Coordinates of C-alpha atoms in Angstrom, one line a residue:
M1 CA -0.4 -0.2 0.2
S2 CA 1.1 3.4 -0.3
L3 CA 2.1 6.2 2.8
R4 CA 0.0 5.9 5.1
T5 CA 0.6 7.9 8.7
L6 CA 1.2 7.0 12.1
R7 CA 0.1 9.1 14.3
L8 CA 2.5 7.7 17.5
P9 CA 5.7 7.6 17.0
A10 CA 7.5 4.2 16.5
L11 CA 9.4 3.4 19.1
A12 CA 13.2 4.0 18.0
L13 CA 16.1 2.5 20.0
A14 CA 19.9 3.2 19.6
A15 CA 22.9 0.8 19.5
G16 CA 23.0 -0.9 23.1
T17 CA 20.3 1.7 24.9
V18 CA 17.8 -0.8 27.0
L19 CA 13.6 -0.3 26.2
A20 CA 12.9 1.2 29.5
A21 CA 15.0 3.5 28.1
A22 CA 13.7 4.2 24.7
L23 CA 9.9 3.6 26.0
A24 CA 11.1 7.1 28.8
A25 CA 11.6 8.7 25.5
P26 CA 8.9 9.2 22.7
S27 CA 10.6 12.0 21.2
A28 CA 13.0 9.5 19.6
A29 CA 13.8 9.1 16.1
R30 CA 11.1 8.1 13.6
A31 CA 11.5 5.6 11.4
P32 CA 12.0 6.5 8.4
D33 CA 9.0 7.6 5.2
K34 CA 8.7 4.8 2.6
Q35 CA 11.0 3.9 1.3
P36 CA 11.2 0.8 -1.1
V37 CA 15.8 -0.5 -0.7
A38 CA 17.4 -0.4 2.2
T39 CA 20.4 -1.6 3.2
G40 CA 21.8 -1.9 7.0
Y41 CA 22.0 -4.7 9.9
G42 CA 21.0 -5.6 13.0
G43 CA 17.6 -6.5 11.3
A44 CA 15.4 -5.7 8.3
V45 CA 12.1 -5.9 7.3
A46 CA 9.9 -5.4 3.9
T47 CA 6.3 -5.3 4.0
V48 CA 3.4 -3.5 1.7
D49 CA 3.1 -1.4 4.2
L50 CA 4.5 1.8 6.0
D51 CA 2.6 0.5 9.4
A52 CA 3.7 -2.8 9.4
S53 CA 7.5 -2.5 8.4
R54 CA 7.1 0.4 11.0
S55 CA 5.6 -2.4 14.1
A56 CA 8.8 -5.2 12.5
L57 CA 11.2 -3.1 12.9
E58 CA 10.2 -1.3 16.1
V59 CA 9.9 -5.2 17.7
L60 CA 13.5 -5.3 16.5
K61 CA 14.6 -2.8 17.7
Q62 CA 13.8 -3.9 21.1
G63 CA 15.4 -7.0 21.1
G64 CA 12.3 -9.3 19.6
N65 CA 13.3 -11.3 16.6
A66 CA 12.3 -11.7 12.7
V67 CA 8.8 -14.7 13.8
D68 CA 8.7 -12.1 17.0
A69 CA 8.8 -8.9 14.6
A70 CA 6.8 -10.5 11.6
V71 CA 3.8 -11.4 13.7
A72 CA 3.8 -7.3 15.1
A73 CA 3.7 -7.0 11.5
A74 CA 1.5 -9.8 10.3
A75 CA -1.3 -7.6 13.2
T76 CA -0.1 -4.0 12.1
L77 CA -2.1 -5.6 7.9
G78 CA -4.6 -7.0 9.9
V79 CA -5.1 -2.9 10.3
T80 CA -4.1 -0.9 6.9
E81 CA -5.0 -4.3 4.7
P82 CA -8.3 -5.2 6.1
F83 CA -9.0 -6.7 3.0
V84 CA -5.8 -8.8 2.5
A85 CA -5.3 -9.6 5.8
A86 CA -6.9 -10.7 9.4
I87 CA -6.5 -13.0 12.4
G88 CA -10.1 -13.9 10.4
G89 CA -6.7 -16.3 7.1
G90 CA -4.4 -18.1 7.4
G91 CA -1.6 -18.1 6.0
Y92 CA 2.1 -20.0 5.4
L93 CA 5.4 -19.3 7.3
T94 CA 8.6 -20.1 6.2
Y95 CA 12.1 -19.7 8.7
Y96 CA 15.3 -20.8 8.6
D97 CA 16.9 -20.7 12.5
A98 CA 20.5 -19.5 12.5
R99 CA 21.6 -21.7 15.2
T100 CA 20.5 -24.5 14.0
R101 CA 20.6 -24.2 10.2
T102 CA 17.4 -24.8 9.0
V103 CA 14.5 -24.2 7.8
H104 CA 11.8 -24.8 8.9
T105 CA 7.4 -23.6 7.8
F106 CA 4.4 -23.4 9.7
D107 CA 1.1 -24.7 7.6
G108 CA -1.7 -22.1 9.5
R109 CA -3.8 -23.1 6.2
E110 CA -8.1 -22.8 6.4
T111 CA -9.6 -26.1 6.9
A112 CA -13.3 -27.1 5.6
P113 CA -15.9 -27.0 8.2
R114 CA -16.6 -30.9 9.6
A115 CA -19.7 -31.1 7.6
M116 CA -18.4 -30.1 3.8
G117 CA -18.0 -33.2 1.5
P118 CA -17.4 -32.7 -2.3
D119 CA -20.6 -31.2 -3.7
A120 CA -21.0 -28.8 -1.1
F121 CA -19.8 -26.4 -3.6
V122 CA -22.3 -27.8 -6.5
D123 CA -26.1 -26.5 -6.6
P124 CA -28.7 -29.1 -6.0
A125 CA -31.1 -27.9 -8.2
T126 CA -28.8 -27.0 -11.2
G127 CA -26.1 -30.5 -10.0
K128 CA -23.3 -27.5 -11.5
A129 CA -21.0 -25.4 -9.2
L130 CA -22.6 -22.5 -6.9
P131 CA -21.9 -18.5 -9.6
F132 CA -17.9 -18.2 -8.3
D133 CA -20.0 -14.3 -6.5
E134 CA -22.7 -16.6 -4.8
A135 CA -19.9 -19.7 -3.8
V136 CA -17.3 -16.2 -2.1
T137 CA -19.7 -14.2 -0.3
S138 CA -21.1 -16.2 1.1
G139 CA -21.5 -19.1 5.0
L140 CA -20.5 -21.0 2.9
S141 CA -16.7 -19.3 1.8
V142 CA -16.0 -19.4 5.5
G143 CA -13.2 -21.5 6.4
V144 CA -11.5 -22.5 10.0
P145 CA -9.4 -19.3 10.8
G146 CA -5.7 -20.3 10.4
T147 CA -3.4 -16.8 11.7
V148 CA -4.3 -17.0 15.0
A149 CA -3.1 -20.4 16.1
Q150 CA -0.5 -19.9 13.7
W151 CA 1.3 -17.2 15.4
D152 CA 0.6 -18.3 19.0
R153 CA 2.8 -22.2 17.7
A154 CA 5.2 -20.6 15.6
L155 CA 6.4 -17.9 18.7
R156 CA 6.2 -20.6 21.5
A157 CA 9.1 -22.8 19.2
Y158 CA 11.0 -20.0 18.2
G159 CA 9.5 -16.4 19.7
S160 CA 11.3 -14.9 22.5
R161 CA 8.5 -12.1 22.9
S162 CA 4.1 -12.3 24.0
L163 CA 2.0 -12.6 21.5
G164 CA 0.3 -9.8 24.0
T165 CA 3.2 -7.9 23.5
L166 CA 3.1 -7.7 19.9
L167 CA -0.6 -6.7 19.4
R168 CA 0.6 -3.5 20.9
P169 CA 2.1 -1.9 18.0
A170 CA -1.5 -2.2 16.6
I171 CA -3.3 -1.6 18.6
R172 CA -1.7 1.9 18.7
V173 CA -2.3 2.0 14.9
A174 CA -6.1 0.3 15.0
E175 CA -6.6 3.6 17.9
H176 CA -5.5 6.3 16.3
G177 CA -6.1 5.0 12.9
F178 CA -4.2 5.8 9.5
T179 CA -3.9 8.4 6.2
V180 CA -6.4 6.0 3.5
D181 CA -4.1 6.4 0.3
Q182 CA -6.2 5.1 -2.6
E183 CA -5.0 1.8 -2.2
F184 CA -7.6 1.5 0.4
H185 CA -10.4 3.4 -1.6
D186 CA -10.2 1.6 -4.2
Q187 CA -9.9 -1.8 -3.0
T188 CA -13.5 -0.6 -0.8
A189 CA -14.7 0.4 -4.1
I190 CA -15.1 -2.5 -5.9
N191 CA -16.0 -4.5 -3.0
Q192 CA -18.8 -1.4 -2.5
A193 CA -22.0 -2.8 -3.1
R194 CA -21.5 -6.0 -1.6
F195 CA -20.8 -4.4 1.8
A196 CA -23.6 -2.6 1.8
D197 CA -25.7 -6.2 1.6
I198 CA -24.0 -7.0 5.5
V199 CA -25.0 -4.8 8.0
P200 CA -21.3 -4.7 10.2
T201 CA -19.2 -5.1 7.4
R202 CA -21.1 -0.9 5.5
K203 CA -20.7 -0.2 9.3
L204 CA -17.3 -0.4 9.5
F205 CA -16.0 0.8 6.4
L206 CA -18.9 2.0 4.7
P207 CA -20.1 4.1 7.9
D208 CA -21.1 7.5 5.6
G209 CA -22.2 4.5 2.6
Q210 CA -19.6 5.5 0.9
P211 CA -15.8 4.6 0.4
P212 CA -13.5 6.7 2.5
A213 CA -12.5 9.8 1.5
I214 CA -8.6 9.9 -0.5
G215 CA -6.6 11.6 2.6
T216 CA -8.4 10.8 5.2
T217 CA -7.7 9.2 8.8
F218 CA -9.6 5.3 9.4
R219 CA -9.9 3.8 12.9
N220 CA -10.8 0.1 13.7
P221 CA -11.6 1.1 17.4
E222 CA -13.3 -2.3 17.4
L223 CA -10.0 -4.2 16.0
A224 CA -8.0 -2.3 18.6
A225 CA -10.4 -3.9 21.5
T226 CA -10.7 -7.6 19.0
Y227 CA -6.9 -7.5 19.9
R228 CA -6.7 -6.4 23.0
E229 CA -8.8 -8.9 24.2
L230 CA -7.0 -11.7 23.0
A231 CA -3.7 -10.6 23.7
R232 CA -5.3 -10.9 27.7
R233 CA -7.0 -14.1 26.4
G234 CA -4.4 -15.2 24.4
P235 CA -5.4 -17.8 21.5
S236 CA -8.3 -20.3 23.0
W237 CA -10.4 -17.4 23.2
L238 CA -10.9 -17.6 19.7
Y239 CA -10.4 -21.7 19.5
G240 CA -12.0 -22.5 21.6
G241 CA -14.2 -19.4 23.6
E242 CA -16.6 -16.1 22.7
L243 CA -14.5 -15.1 20.0
G244 CA -14.7 -18.1 17.7
R245 CA -19.2 -19.3 18.4
E246 CA -18.8 -15.6 17.0
I247 CA -16.5 -16.1 14.8
A248 CA -18.9 -19.1 14.2
A249 CA -22.7 -17.7 13.9
T250 CA -21.3 -15.2 11.6
A251 CA -20.6 -17.9 9.2
A252 CA -23.9 -20.1 10.2
N253 CA -25.3 -16.4 10.1
P254 CA -24.0 -14.0 7.8
P255 CA -26.0 -11.0 9.5
V256 CA -27.5 -9.8 5.6
D257 CA -29.4 -7.0 5.7
P258 CA -32.9 -7.7 5.6
K259 CA -33.6 -5.8 2.8
A260 CA -31.0 -6.7 1.0
T261 CA -31.6 -8.7 -2.9
R262 CA -27.8 -10.6 -2.1
K263 CA -28.1 -14.7 -1.9
V264 CA -26.0 -14.4 0.6
R265 CA -25.5 -18.3 2.0
P266 CA -25.3 -20.2 5.3
G267 CA -22.0 -21.6 6.3
L268 CA -21.0 -24.6 7.4
M269 CA -18.9 -23.8 10.4
T270 CA -19.7 -25.0 13.8
T271 CA -17.9 -23.8 16.9
A272 CA -16.5 -27.9 17.2
D273 CA -14.3 -27.0 14.1
L274 CA -13.3 -24.5 15.6
A275 CA -12.2 -26.5 18.9
A276 CA -10.0 -28.6 16.7
Y277 CA -8.8 -26.3 14.5
R278 CA -4.0 -27.1 14.9
A279 CA -1.6 -25.5 13.0
L280 CA 1.0 -27.3 11.7
A281 CA 4.3 -27.7 11.7
K282 CA 6.8 -29.0 8.4
D283 CA 9.5 -30.2 7.1
P284 CA 9.7 -27.6 4.0
T285 CA 10.3 -28.4 0.4
H286 CA 13.1 -29.0 -1.1
V287 CA 15.3 -28.7 -4.6
T288 CA 18.8 -27.6 -5.0
Y289 CA 19.6 -24.7 -7.9
R290 CA 23.1 -24.1 -9.7
G291 CA 24.8 -24.7 -6.1
L292 CA 22.3 -23.0 -3.6
D293 CA 19.1 -24.8 -1.0
V294 CA 15.9 -23.3 -2.2
Y295 CA 13.5 -24.0 0.7
G296 CA 9.2 -22.9 0.4
M297 CA 5.9 -24.2 1.6
A298 CA 5.6 -28.1 1.5
P299 CA 1.6 -28.9 0.5
S300 CA -1.4 -28.0 1.2
S301 CA 0.6 -25.1 -0.5
S302 CA 1.6 -25.8 -4.3
G303 CA 4.4 -23.8 -4.1
G304 CA 7.8 -25.0 -2.5
S305 CA 6.3 -28.2 -5.0
T306 CA 5.7 -26.5 -8.5
V307 CA 8.1 -23.4 -7.6
G308 CA 10.6 -26.3 -6.6
E309 CA 10.1 -28.3 -9.7
A310 CA 9.9 -25.4 -11.8
L311 CA 14.0 -25.1 -10.9
N312 CA 14.3 -28.6 -11.7
I313 CA 13.5 -28.2 -15.2
L314 CA 15.4 -25.3 -15.9
E315 CA 18.5 -26.2 -14.4
N316 CA 18.8 -28.6 -17.6
F317 CA 19.1 -25.0 -19.7
K318 CA 21.9 -23.1 -19.4
L319 CA 20.2 -20.0 -19.0
S320 CA 22.2 -15.9 -19.8
P321 CA 21.7 -12.4 -20.1
K322 CA 22.8 -12.1 -23.6
D323 CA 19.6 -14.3 -24.4
P324 CA 16.5 -12.9 -21.7
V325 CA 14.7 -14.6 -25.2
A326 CA 15.5 -17.6 -24.3
A327 CA 15.8 -17.9 -21.1
L328 CA 12.3 -15.8 -20.5
H329 CA 11.0 -18.6 -23.1
A330 CA 12.3 -21.5 -21.0
Y331 CA 10.9 -20.1 -17.9
L332 CA 7.3 -19.9 -19.0
E333 CA 7.1 -23.5 -20.9
A334 CA 8.8 -25.0 -17.5
S335 CA 6.4 -23.1 -15.4
K336 CA 3.5 -24.8 -17.9
L337 CA 5.0 -28.5 -17.5
A338 CA 4.5 -27.7 -13.9
F339 CA 1.0 -25.9 -13.6
A340 CA 0.0 -29.5 -14.8
D341 CA 1.6 -31.3 -13.2
R342 CA 0.4 -29.5 -10.2
G343 CA -2.6 -29.2 -11.1
R344 CA -2.9 -33.9 -11.3
Y345 CA -1.2 -34.3 -8.0
V346 CA -1.2 -31.5 -5.4
G347 CA -3.8 -31.3 -2.2
D348 CA -4.3 -32.0 1.1
P349 CA -1.1 -34.6 2.0
A350 CA -3.5 -35.9 4.9
Q351 CA -5.8 -36.4 3.0
V352 CA -4.5 -36.8 -0.9
D353 CA -1.6 -39.6 -1.4
V354 CA 1.0 -36.6 -3.1
P355 CA 3.5 -37.6 -4.8
L356 CA 6.4 -34.8 -3.0
K357 CA 9.0 -36.6 -3.2
Q358 CA 8.6 -37.5 -7.4
L359 CA 7.8 -34.1 -7.8
L360 CA 10.6 -32.6 -7.2
S361 CA 13.5 -35.6 -8.1
K362 CA 15.7 -34.3 -10.5
G363 CA 15.0 -37.2 -12.5
F364 CA 11.7 -36.5 -13.1
A365 CA 12.2 -32.5 -14.1
K366 CA 14.5 -34.0 -16.6
E367 CA 11.7 -36.3 -18.2
R368 CA 9.4 -33.7 -18.0
A369 CA 12.8 -30.3 -20.0
C370 CA 12.7 -33.3 -22.1
L371 CA 9.4 -32.0 -23.8
I372 CA 10.4 -28.3 -23.9
D373 CA 11.0 -27.1 -28.3
P374 CA 13.7 -24.5 -27.9
A375 CA 12.1 -23.0 -31.1
K376 CA 8.5 -23.6 -30.2
A377 CA 6.6 -22.9 -27.6
A378 CA 3.8 -25.7 -26.8
P379 CA 0.2 -25.5 -26.9
A380 CA -1.7 -25.0 -23.6
P381 CA -3.3 -26.9 -21.5
V382 CA 0.0 -29.3 -21.4
A383 CA -0.9 -33.1 -19.7
P384 CA 1.1 -33.7 -16.6
G385 CA 3.5 -36.2 -16.9
T386 CA 3.8 -39.8 -14.3
P387 CA 6.2 -38.9 -11.6
D388 CA 6.5 -42.7 -10.6
G389 CA 9.9 -42.5 -9.9
A390 CA 10.8 -44.8 -13.2
Y391 CA 13.1 -42.1 -15.8
G392 CA 14.3 -42.3 -17.9
G393 CA 13.9 -41.0 -22.5
C394 CA 11.1 -38.4 -22.5
A395 CA 8.3 -39.7 -21.2
K396 CA 4.7 -39.9 -22.9
P397 CA 2.7 -37.3 -21.0
A398 CA -0.4 -38.7 -19.5
A399 CA -3.0 -37.8 -22.0
Q400 CA -5.7 -35.8 -20.1
K401 CA -5.1 -32.4 -19.8
A402 CA -7.7 -30.3 -17.2
A403 CA -7.9 -26.2 -17.0
L404 CA -6.6 -23.6 -15.0
T405 CA -9.0 -23.2 -11.7
Y406 CA -9.8 -20.2 -9.7
E407 CA -7.7 -18.7 -6.8
G408 CA -8.1 -15.7 -5.7
P409 CA -5.2 -13.0 -6.3
Q410 CA -5.1 -10.6 -3.0
T411 CA -2.5 -11.9 0.0
T412 CA 0.3 -9.7 0.9
H413 CA 3.4 -11.1 2.0
L414 CA 6.0 -10.3 4.3
V415 CA 10.3 -10.6 4.9
V416 CA 11.3 -10.1 8.5
S417 CA 15.8 -10.9 9.0
D418 CA 17.2 -10.3 12.8
K419 CA 20.8 -9.7 14.3
W420 CA 21.1 -12.9 14.6
G421 CA 21.2 -14.1 11.4
N422 CA 16.4 -15.9 11.6
V423 CA 14.7 -14.8 8.2
V424 CA 10.8 -15.7 8.1
A425 CA 9.4 -15.0 4.8
Y426 CA 5.3 -15.3 5.8
N427 CA 2.1 -15.7 3.2
V428 CA -1.2 -14.2 4.7
T429 CA -4.7 -14.2 4.0
I430 CA -8.3 -13.9 3.6
E431 CA -8.5 -14.8 -0.3
Q432 CA -10.1 -12.2 -2.8
F433 CA -10.0 -8.6 -1.6
G434 CA -12.3 -8.8 0.9
G435 CA -12.5 -11.8 2.6
S436 CA -16.2 -13.5 2.2
G437 CA -16.7 -9.6 3.2
L438 CA -18.4 -11.1 7.0
T439 CA -17.1 -9.1 8.8
V440 CA -17.6 -10.6 13.1
P441 CA -20.8 -8.1 14.3
G442 CA -18.8 -5.8 16.2
R443 CA -15.0 -6.8 16.3
G444 CA -13.3 -5.4 13.7
F445 CA -12.1 -7.8 10.4
L446 CA -13.4 -9.5 8.0
L447 CA -14.1 -13.7 7.3
N448 CA -11.9 -15.2 5.2
N449 CA -13.1 -17.4 1.3
E450 CA -10.4 -19.3 1.6
L451 CA -12.9 -22.0 0.9
T452 CA -13.5 -21.7 -2.4
D453 CA -9.7 -22.2 -3.2
F454 CA -10.9 -25.2 -3.6
S455 CA -12.5 -27.2 -6.5
L456 CA -16.0 -26.0 -6.8
Q457 CA -17.7 -29.4 -8.9
P458 CA -16.2 -32.7 -8.4
P459 CA -14.2 -33.6 -12.4
A460 CA -17.1 -36.0 -14.6
P461 CA -17.0 -39.2 -15.1
G462 CA -13.4 -41.2 -16.7
A463 CA -12.0 -37.6 -15.9
A464 CA -8.6 -37.6 -14.0
P465 CA -9.2 -37.4 -10.3
D466 CA -8.9 -34.1 -8.9
P467 CA -6.6 -33.7 -5.3
N468 CA -8.6 -30.7 -4.2
L469 CA -12.2 -31.3 -4.0
P470 CA -14.0 -29.9 -0.7
G471 CA -13.6 -32.4 1.8
P472 CA -14.3 -33.2 6.1
G473 CA -10.8 -30.7 7.9
K474 CA -9.8 -30.5 4.6
R475 CA -7.0 -27.9 3.1
P476 CA -7.5 -26.2 0.4
R477 CA -4.8 -26.1 -2.3
S478 CA -2.6 -22.0 -1.6
S479 CA -0.3 -21.3 -4.5
M480 CA 1.2 -19.2 -1.9
A481 CA 5.2 -19.6 -1.7
P482 CA 7.6 -18.2 1.0
T483 CA 11.2 -19.4 -0.1
I484 CA 13.7 -19.1 1.9
V485 CA 17.7 -20.0 -0.5
L486 CA 20.4 -20.7 1.1
D487 CA 24.2 -20.9 0.6
H488 CA 26.2 -23.2 2.1
G489 CA 24.3 -24.0 5.0
R490 CA 23.6 -19.8 5.6
P491 CA 20.8 -17.3 4.3
K492 CA 21.1 -15.8 0.0
L493 CA 17.9 -14.6 -0.4
A494 CA 14.3 -14.6 1.1
V495 CA 11.3 -14.2 -1.6
G496 CA 7.6 -13.6 -2.0
T497 CA 4.8 -11.9 -3.1
P498 CA 0.8 -11.9 -3.6
G499 CA -1.4 -12.5 -6.5
G500 CA -2.4 -15.8 -6.4
S501 CA -1.3 -18.3 -8.4
T502 CA 0.7 -15.9 -10.0
I503 CA 2.7 -16.3 -7.3
I504 CA 4.4 -18.0 -8.3
T505 CA 5.8 -17.9 -11.4
T506 CA 6.4 -14.5 -9.9
V507 CA 8.7 -15.8 -7.0
L508 CA 10.3 -18.2 -10.2
Q509 CA 10.5 -15.5 -12.4
I510 CA 12.3 -13.5 -9.1
L511 CA 15.0 -15.7 -9.0
L512 CA 14.9 -16.3 -13.1
N513 CA 16.3 -12.6 -12.6
R514 CA 17.8 -12.9 -9.4
L515 CA 20.4 -16.3 -10.1
D516 CA 20.1 -16.3 -14.3
L517 CA 19.7 -13.3 -15.5
G518 CA 22.4 -11.5 -13.6
M519 CA 20.5 -8.6 -11.7
A520 CA 20.5 -7.1 -8.0
L521 CA 18.0 -8.1 -5.8
P522 CA 15.7 -4.8 -6.3
E523 CA 15.5 -5.5 -9.8
A524 CA 15.1 -8.6 -10.5
L525 CA 11.8 -7.4 -8.1
A526 CA 10.9 -4.2 -9.5
A527 CA 11.5 -6.0 -13.6
P528 CA 8.4 -6.2 -15.9
R529 CA 6.4 -10.6 -15.4
A530 CA 4.7 -12.1 -17.0
T531 CA 2.9 -15.5 -16.5
Q532 CA 2.5 -19.2 -17.7
R533 CA 0.2 -21.5 -15.7
N534 CA -1.1 -23.8 -18.1
T535 CA -3.0 -21.6 -20.1
P536 CA -3.4 -21.1 -23.8
Q537 CA -2.3 -17.7 -23.3
V538 CA 0.7 -16.3 -21.1
F539 CA 0.1 -13.0 -19.2
A540 CA 1.9 -9.7 -18.3
E541 CA 2.4 -6.9 -17.7
P542 CA 3.1 -3.9 -20.2
A543 CA 6.3 -3.4 -20.1
F544 CA 7.5 -7.0 -20.4
I545 CA 4.4 -6.7 -24.0
D546 CA 6.5 -4.0 -23.9
R547 CA 10.4 -5.4 -24.1
Y548 CA 9.9 -9.2 -25.0
G549 CA 5.7 -9.3 -26.9
K550 CA 7.8 -10.0 -30.7
A551 CA 10.2 -12.2 -30.0
L552 CA 8.2 -14.0 -27.4
A553 CA 5.3 -13.8 -30.1
A554 CA 8.3 -15.3 -32.7
L555 CA 8.0 -18.5 -30.3
G556 CA 4.3 -19.6 -30.3
H557 CA 3.6 -17.6 -26.7
D558 CA 0.4 -15.3 -27.4
V559 CA 0.4 -12.8 -24.9
Q560 CA -2.1 -10.9 -23.4
L561 CA -2.2 -8.6 -21.0
Y562 CA -2.8 -9.3 -17.2
P563 CA -6.8 -9.0 -16.7
S564 CA -6.5 -9.3 -13.0
P565 CA -7.1 -6.2 -11.1
P566 CA -5.8 -4.1 -10.8
V567 CA -5.4 -4.7 -14.7
G568 CA -1.6 -5.2 -16.3
T569 CA -0.4 -5.8 -11.9
I570 CA 1.1 -8.9 -11.2
G571 CA 2.0 -9.0 -7.8
A572 CA 3.5 -6.5 -5.0
A573 CA 7.0 -8.6 -3.7
T574 CA 9.0 -8.3 -1.0
G575 CA 12.6 -9.4 -1.0
L576 CA 16.0 -9.3 0.9
E577 CA 18.9 -10.5 0.0
F578 CA 22.4 -11.2 2.6
L579 CA 25.1 -8.9 0.6
R580 CA 27.6 -9.7 2.8
P581 CA 27.6 -11.2 6.8
G582 CA 25.9 -9.4 8.9
V583 CA 24.4 -6.7 5.6
V584 CA 21.2 -7.2 4.6
Q585 CA 18.8 -5.2 1.3
A586 CA 15.5 -5.4 2.3
V587 CA 13.6 -4.9 -0.7
A588 CA 10.0 -4.5 -1.8
E589 CA 7.9 -3.0 -4.7
P590 CA 9.3 0.4 -6.4
T591 CA 5.6 1.5 -7.6
R592 CA 3.1 -2.5 -7.5
R593 CA -0.2 -0.7 -5.7
G594 CA 1.7 1.9 -4.7
G595 CA 4.8 1.3 -3.6
G596 CA 6.1 -1.0 -0.6
S597 CA 8.6 -0.3 2.5
A598 CA 11.5 -1.7 3.4
L599 CA 13.2 -1.1 6.3
V600 CA 16.6 -2.2 8.4
V601 CA 17.1 -1.2 12.0
H602 CA 21.1 -0.6 11.3
P603 CA 20.7 1.4 7.4
A604 CA 24.5 0.7 6.1
R605 CA 26.8 4.9 5.4

């Protein structure tokens, strides 16, 4: 998001001072205004929002670690980015532990209620999937929120501060407010019609019947009170207490204006579903690429498996900045193949047999890479391969093909490092801009619509099985890909982005730009993007089309303008690079979606 003003000064600690001295000195220097790149030492952060970055920096300066700072930033994003990040949603967190030089992940993905079956989104009157808009704006789309459980599990494993302490910066922003910018206004405006039909959502986000005007101050005292109560009562207030009962009641009986004509279907969530929820600590995905170790999220996310498979495929080609068109052609074709395999094989591993080891094997990648013609794009959609462990030659792909299923493009991503060298890459989301549209009455936050990330209709008889159908307690497939790259056991890069299924291609393209095309991380992140997700068209940003469109068209690629809101913009990435021991460069978007915010504890001179 673009610049917002925090009404109370952020605490800033000079090296060697103690927390008590900082608290006694409210006039201490503030963090600088929003900038997309910051280089220095002692800890670093990049988010889409200045207030969130300041919250993380405050924690780092007070001696907190990367996990602590990531939670503080995410909680603040729940205030300033309420349409994409909230405690009514979930996410995935990848963590590098400097002490053990190991990578760990925390799966806070939402789960389906126990009463949800594979036909949950099928209209019994027609036998077809519900219209997508109707599925989204409903209690039926609301998954059991995982964010608070994920914070709790990550903090208990690797944090050094209490959740209550880490919520304080966000409470301050919610109480004192932030300045409405173009992005916040526009996100409210595109939701205005449906928000107007949901009574507590209208009250919170359309107080005068219209989106808040640019330049005004937006406050959320209800969310401040919710955070304060969460700090006092802890996660059990949500997963077994009154807040959980209110969430379940909102999903089961959406608070729709009686005068509204919109059909808002009730959901299936119960308090028992909330009580049963668990955030998961999981092994990351891992591949090697050009001598580096690349770690990501394992299923239920498809981010780590699909990025990893595509990198394995690309490793079979010599890519050079001297021929960027050839490199981009290989990137698009590798993405196409990896997405075919993602659609066929990846789902919640608790309920689906995901052949993850084989999807990430070098043998399977070599078998897939031999299908890439350097002189010609393959017609899409291409068929999935057969990750069976028996690889040799150029195997014939499976006969059946599948179209790309829809996945909402809105989430947010942040990266943090601390003075000890710990690193966090973190995606947090409620799915669509505005999630389900349902605000928990009196609590100041929206509920997610993550369950529309499931396939909404079972496949036709005789078609290949779909690993992403709804099921009791199941986690819908995601594309979130918080990624950490190590060089001989030490962190080199951390990167991620929002963007639905374009997350995978954006992360992959940033890695290609940085590791193969010789770009510095700020250039790699700012470079124009294209996405190929096994669709007939390659969708791209205008600058990418201007620079590479004709050359790629000559190779058979149908390059079109990326259509999703905002039109022509893919993702809003953040990243870190360790330039040398102790020196970190934090990078956010310079212009996409108003630009992001990068900060470091001690700027390099």
